[in-house]
mmCIF file of C-alpha atoms in Angstrom:
data_model
loop_
_atom_site.group_PDB
_atom_site.id
_atom_site.type_symbol
_atom_site.label_atom_id
_atom_site.label_comp_id
_atom_site.label_asym_id
_atom_site.label_seq_id
_atom_site.Cartn_x
_atom_site.Cartn_y
_atom_site.Cartn_z
ATOM 1 C CA UNK A 1 96.086 124.310 92.592
ATOM 2 C CA UNK A 2 99.107 123.368 90.686
ATOM 3 C CA UNK A 3 102.519 125.160 90.981
ATOM 4 C CA UNK A 4 103.664 127.639 88.430
ATOM 5 C CA UNK A 5 107.107 127.826 88.269
ATOM 6 C CA UNK A 6 109.099 131.005 86.758
ATOM 7 C CA UNK A 7 111.862 130.709 83.904
ATOM 8 C CA UNK A 8 114.701 130.252 86.292
ATOM 9 C CA UNK A 9 113.182 127.395 87.620
ATOM 10 C CA UNK A 10 112.698 125.892 84.617
ATOM 11 C CA UNK A 11 115.953 126.277 83.463
ATOM 12 C CA UNK A 12 117.264 124.384 86.322
ATOM 13 C CA UNK A 13 114.369 121.614 86.189
ATOM 14 C CA UNK A 14 115.825 118.191 85.364
ATOM 15 C CA UNK A 15 113.894 115.415 83.325
ATOM 16 C CA UNK A 16 114.434 111.682 83.586
ATOM 17 C CA UNK A 17 115.335 110.579 79.840
ATOM 18 C CA UNK A 18 116.397 107.536 77.911
ATOM 19 C CA UNK A 19 119.922 108.232 76.600
ATOM 20 C CA UNK A 20 119.484 106.874 73.171
ATOM 21 C CA UNK A 21 122.477 106.574 70.950
ATOM 22 C CA UNK A 22 123.397 105.614 67.372
ATOM 23 C CA UNK A 23 120.521 104.739 64.907
ATOM 24 C CA UNK A 24 117.983 105.255 67.963
ATOM 25 C CA UNK A 25 119.213 108.673 68.837
ATOM 26 C CA UNK A 26 118.906 109.648 64.863
ATOM 27 C CA UNK A 27 115.584 108.291 64.973
ATOM 28 C CA UNK A 28 113.673 109.136 67.898
ATOM 29 C CA UNK A 29 116.265 111.626 69.765
ATOM 30 C CA UNK A 30 116.319 111.574 73.784
ATOM 31 C CA UNK A 31 112.611 110.635 74.830
ATOM 32 C CA UNK A 32 111.536 111.266 78.423
ATOM 33 C CA UNK A 33 111.098 108.189 80.556
ATOM 34 C CA UNK A 34 107.560 108.564 80.450
ATOM 35 C CA UNK A 35 106.915 109.291 76.776
ATOM 36 C CA UNK A 36 103.759 108.216 74.886
ATOM 37 C CA UNK A 37 104.152 106.926 71.207
ATOM 38 C CA UNK A 38 101.566 105.463 68.502
ATOM 39 C CA UNK A 39 102.968 103.134 65.832
ATOM 40 C CA UNK A 40 100.406 102.894 62.970
ATOM 41 C CA UNK A 41 100.526 101.137 59.474
ATOM 42 C CA UNK A 42 98.847 98.771 57.269
ATOM 43 C CA UNK A 43 98.897 94.846 58.033
ATOM 44 C CA UNK A 44 101.994 93.053 57.377
ATOM 45 C CA UNK A 45 104.238 96.031 56.888
ATOM 46 C CA UNK A 46 106.530 95.771 60.014
ATOM 47 C CA UNK A 47 104.550 97.307 62.918
ATOM 48 C CA UNK A 48 105.251 94.550 65.293
ATOM 49 C CA UNK A 49 108.685 93.723 64.166
ATOM 50 C CA UNK A 50 109.523 97.521 64.831
ATOM 51 C CA UNK A 51 107.746 97.470 68.226
ATOM 52 C CA UNK A 52 109.685 94.438 69.265
ATOM 53 C CA UNK A 53 113.265 95.858 68.003
ATOM 54 C CA UNK A 54 112.197 99.207 70.043
ATOM 55 C CA UNK A 55 110.970 97.185 73.079
ATOM 56 C CA UNK A 56 114.419 95.147 72.972
ATOM 57 C CA UNK A 57 116.327 98.368 72.484
ATOM 58 C CA UNK A 58 114.676 99.774 75.702
ATOM 59 C CA UNK A 59 115.585 96.852 77.757
ATOM 60 C CA UNK A 60 119.079 97.299 76.874
ATOM 61 C CA UNK A 61 118.974 100.443 78.368
ATOM 62 C CA UNK A 62 117.790 98.829 81.773
ATOM 63 C CA UNK A 63 113.719 99.494 81.154
ATOM 64 C CA UNK A 64 111.246 96.635 82.129
ATOM 65 C CA UNK A 65 108.859 96.383 79.049
ATOM 66 C CA UNK A 66 105.443 94.345 79.273
ATOM 67 C CA UNK A 67 104.078 93.947 75.879
ATOM 68 C CA UNK A 68 100.441 92.866 75.780
ATOM 69 C CA UNK A 69 99.748 90.848 72.709
ATOM 70 C CA UNK A 70 96.300 91.490 71.982
ATOM 71 C CA UNK A 71 96.288 91.006 68.366
ATOM 72 C CA UNK A 72 98.378 87.808 67.992
ATOM 73 C CA UNK A 73 98.390 86.606 71.485
ATOM 74 C CA UNK A 74 100.833 83.901 72.887
ATOM 75 C CA UNK A 75 101.040 82.408 69.381
ATOM 76 C CA UNK A 76 103.739 80.832 66.852
ATOM 77 C CA UNK A 77 103.829 84.100 64.626
ATOM 78 C CA UNK A 78 104.690 86.139 67.926
ATOM 79 C CA UNK A 79 107.109 83.444 68.774
ATOM 80 C CA UNK A 80 108.926 83.787 65.446
ATOM 81 C CA UNK A 81 109.217 87.435 65.628
ATOM 82 C CA UNK A 82 110.980 86.929 68.849
ATOM 83 C CA UNK A 83 113.479 84.552 67.495
ATOM 84 C CA UNK A 84 114.060 86.804 64.596
ATOM 85 C CA UNK A 85 114.689 89.693 66.580
ATOM 86 C CA UNK A 86 116.825 87.847 68.968
ATOM 87 C CA UNK A 87 115.156 88.758 72.460
ATOM 88 C CA UNK A 88 116.975 86.018 74.111
ATOM 89 C CA UNK A 89 119.573 88.749 74.689
ATOM 90 C CA UNK A 90 116.963 90.662 77.111
ATOM 91 C CA UNK A 91 115.817 87.533 79.280
ATOM 92 C CA UNK A 92 113.966 88.824 82.358
ATOM 93 C CA UNK A 93 113.421 92.296 80.705
ATOM 94 C CA UNK A 94 110.433 91.777 78.552
ATOM 95 C CA UNK A 95 107.115 90.190 79.453
ATOM 96 C CA UNK A 96 104.251 89.344 77.182
ATOM 97 C CA UNK A 97 100.803 89.632 77.986
ATOM 98 C CA UNK A 98 98.122 86.984 76.183
ATOM 99 C CA UNK A 99 95.348 89.189 75.124
ATOM 100 C CA UNK A 100 94.907 90.690 78.703
ATOM 101 C CA UNK A 101 92.090 93.261 79.211
ATOM 102 C CA UNK A 102 92.634 96.849 80.263
ATOM 103 C CA UNK A 103 91.534 95.937 83.859
ATOM 104 C CA UNK A 104 93.893 92.896 83.697
ATOM 105 C CA UNK A 105 96.594 95.395 82.667
ATOM 106 C CA UNK A 106 95.759 97.790 85.213
ATOM 107 C CA UNK A 107 96.059 95.113 88.093
ATOM 108 C CA UNK A 108 99.730 94.062 86.834
ATOM 109 C CA UNK A 109 100.899 97.596 86.433
ATOM 110 C CA UNK A 110 99.894 98.444 89.710
ATOM 111 C CA UNK A 111 102.126 95.756 91.279
ATOM 112 C CA UNK A 112 105.517 96.680 92.919
ATOM 113 C CA UNK A 113 108.230 96.634 90.530
ATOM 114 C CA UNK A 114 106.149 96.537 87.376
ATOM 115 C CA UNK A 115 107.148 97.395 83.847
ATOM 116 C CA UNK A 116 108.567 101.012 82.997
ATOM 117 C CA UNK A 117 107.349 100.601 79.518
ATOM 118 C CA UNK A 118 103.837 99.451 78.192
ATOM 119 C CA UNK A 119 103.098 98.249 74.879
ATOM 120 C CA UNK A 120 99.661 97.417 73.654
ATOM 121 C CA UNK A 121 99.418 95.533 70.335
ATOM 122 C CA UNK A 122 97.126 96.841 69.155
ATOM 123 C CA UNK A 123 94.598 99.188 70.022
ATOM 124 C CA UNK A 124 92.003 97.828 67.088
ATOM 125 C CA UNK A 125 91.868 94.491 68.523
ATOM 126 C CA UNK A 126 91.723 95.561 72.181
ATOM 127 C CA UNK A 127 89.182 98.310 71.018
ATOM 128 C CA UNK A 128 90.618 100.539 73.350
ATOM 129 C CA UNK A 129 88.893 104.088 73.534
ATOM 130 C CA UNK A 130 89.974 107.591 73.650
ATOM 131 C CA UNK A 131 88.924 107.580 77.522
ATOM 132 C CA UNK A 132 90.198 104.275 78.454
ATOM 133 C CA UNK A 133 93.891 105.456 77.050
ATOM 134 C CA UNK A 134 93.399 108.683 79.311
ATOM 135 C CA UNK A 135 92.708 106.579 82.129
ATOM 136 C CA UNK A 136 95.870 104.306 81.627
ATOM 137 C CA UNK A 137 98.161 107.081 81.480
ATOM 138 C CA UNK A 138 96.377 109.054 84.284
ATOM 139 C CA UNK A 139 96.977 106.070 86.578
ATOM 140 C CA UNK A 140 100.690 105.648 85.459
ATOM 141 C CA UNK A 141 101.899 109.008 84.687
ATOM 142 C CA UNK A 142 105.754 107.898 85.165
ATOM 143 C CA UNK A 143 105.348 104.815 82.855
ATOM 144 C CA UNK A 144 105.920 105.142 78.773
ATOM 145 C CA UNK A 145 103.181 103.905 76.766
ATOM 146 C CA UNK A 146 103.602 102.576 73.197
ATOM 147 C CA UNK A 147 100.194 101.944 71.245
ATOM 148 C CA UNK A 148 100.181 100.023 67.949
ATOM 149 C CA UNK A 149 97.293 100.550 65.373
ATOM 150 C CA UNK A 150 95.938 100.150 62.033
ATOM 151 C CA UNK A 151 96.150 102.977 59.432
ATOM 152 C CA UNK A 152 93.869 104.283 56.482
ATOM 153 C CA UNK A 153 95.254 106.662 54.154
ATOM 154 C CA UNK A 154 98.625 107.039 55.772
ATOM 155 C CA UNK A 155 96.860 107.978 59.172
ATOM 156 C CA UNK A 156 95.862 106.248 62.087
ATOM 157 C CA UNK A 157 92.339 104.379 61.706
ATOM 158 C CA UNK A 158 89.325 105.363 63.253
ATOM 159 C CA UNK A 159 88.375 108.395 65.437
ATOM 160 C CA UNK A 160 89.808 106.828 68.801
ATOM 161 C CA UNK A 161 93.087 106.299 67.074
ATOM 162 C CA UNK A 162 93.331 109.876 65.477
ATOM 163 C CA UNK A 163 92.453 111.425 69.002
ATOM 164 C CA UNK A 164 95.055 109.563 70.895
ATOM 165 C CA UNK A 165 97.741 110.461 68.465
ATOM 166 C CA UNK A 166 97.113 114.167 69.371
ATOM 167 C CA UNK A 167 98.372 113.212 72.868
ATOM 168 C CA UNK A 168 101.496 111.310 72.034
ATOM 169 C CA UNK A 169 105.166 112.620 71.952
ATOM 170 C CA UNK A 170 106.353 110.210 69.359
ATOM 171 C CA UNK A 171 104.181 109.120 66.004
ATOM 172 C CA UNK A 172 105.514 106.393 63.813
ATOM 173 C CA UNK A 173 104.263 105.459 60.542
ATOM 174 C CA UNK A 174 105.345 102.203 59.551
ATOM 175 C CA UNK A 175 105.077 101.141 55.613
ATOM 176 C CA UNK A 176 107.064 98.682 53.644
ATOM 177 C CA UNK A 177 109.312 97.995 56.579
ATOM 178 C CA UNK A 178 110.579 101.270 57.271
ATOM 179 C CA UNK A 179 109.427 103.334 60.355
ATOM 180 C CA UNK A 180 109.040 107.209 59.773
ATOM 181 C CA UNK A 181 108.867 109.177 63.045
ATOM 182 C CA UNK A 182 107.580 112.432 64.280
ATOM 183 C CA UNK A 183 109.165 112.808 67.539
ATOM 184 C CA UNK A 184 109.177 115.844 69.968
ATOM 185 C CA UNK A 185 112.332 114.503 71.405
ATOM 186 C CA UNK A 186 114.523 114.943 68.059
ATOM 187 C CA UNK A 187 115.807 112.632 65.617
ATOM 188 C CA UNK A 188 113.354 112.233 63.252
ATOM 189 C CA UNK A 189 115.528 110.013 60.805
ATOM 190 C CA UNK A 190 113.765 106.799 59.185
ATOM 191 C CA UNK A 191 114.598 103.457 60.809
ATOM 192 C CA UNK A 192 114.953 100.447 58.354
ATOM 193 C CA UNK A 193 113.287 97.609 60.139
ATOM 194 C CA UNK A 194 114.238 94.984 57.566
ATOM 195 C CA UNK A 195 116.168 95.374 54.227
ATOM 196 C CA UNK A 196 113.724 93.691 51.734
ATOM 197 C CA UNK A 197 116.484 92.738 49.400
ATOM 198 C CA UNK A 198 118.366 90.767 52.099
ATOM 199 C CA UNK A 199 115.177 89.342 53.661
ATOM 200 C CA UNK A 200 114.073 88.135 50.346
ATOM 201 C CA UNK A 201 117.509 86.287 49.984
ATOM 202 C CA UNK A 202 117.431 84.552 53.368
ATOM 203 C CA UNK A 203 114.039 83.484 52.515
ATOM 204 C CA UNK A 204 115.451 81.914 49.341
ATOM 205 C CA UNK A 205 118.231 80.366 50.731
ATOM 206 C CA UNK A 206 115.789 78.365 53.021
ATOM 207 C CA UNK A 207 113.858 76.905 50.414
#
């Protein structure tokens, strides 16, 4: 039987958090280190770029990130996203998995000094079920888990994704390269992934 605690004990209890600052604090507040997040949106709207930017920021705060690229794999497009977001600045802090299965992920994450943050891109390509997601977070209660998924009608697509959304502390809808959060930890300001005007200018100058 789990131990019940009183009000004074609750007041005195300390929680381990990521001390976000600046735009990330305004966006997501102060998440606990074992936060659960879901990122959803239509194809080509910036989900992967947002996840990579988020991973990079967490790495600057000392987190070790395991990014399972199940949708794109170790590909040219993922390489471009890595270069575009200048991950060279966090070498040794982020590891990319090449379409690793859930069982392969679990073996990796059970190793000593494994990642603090797990990113799965995407639920749909991995076909991760609600029960599999529960298994993952039950096995690793101290790790943060970030799950990318497709959307339909502005909501996570499919019954599994909808069920998982209810279990997440942070819910992020990505549309037109803007991330709109609902975070239990505060913040809740939108995050601009790319300035579309500036991006078009960069593309034209490259021609």
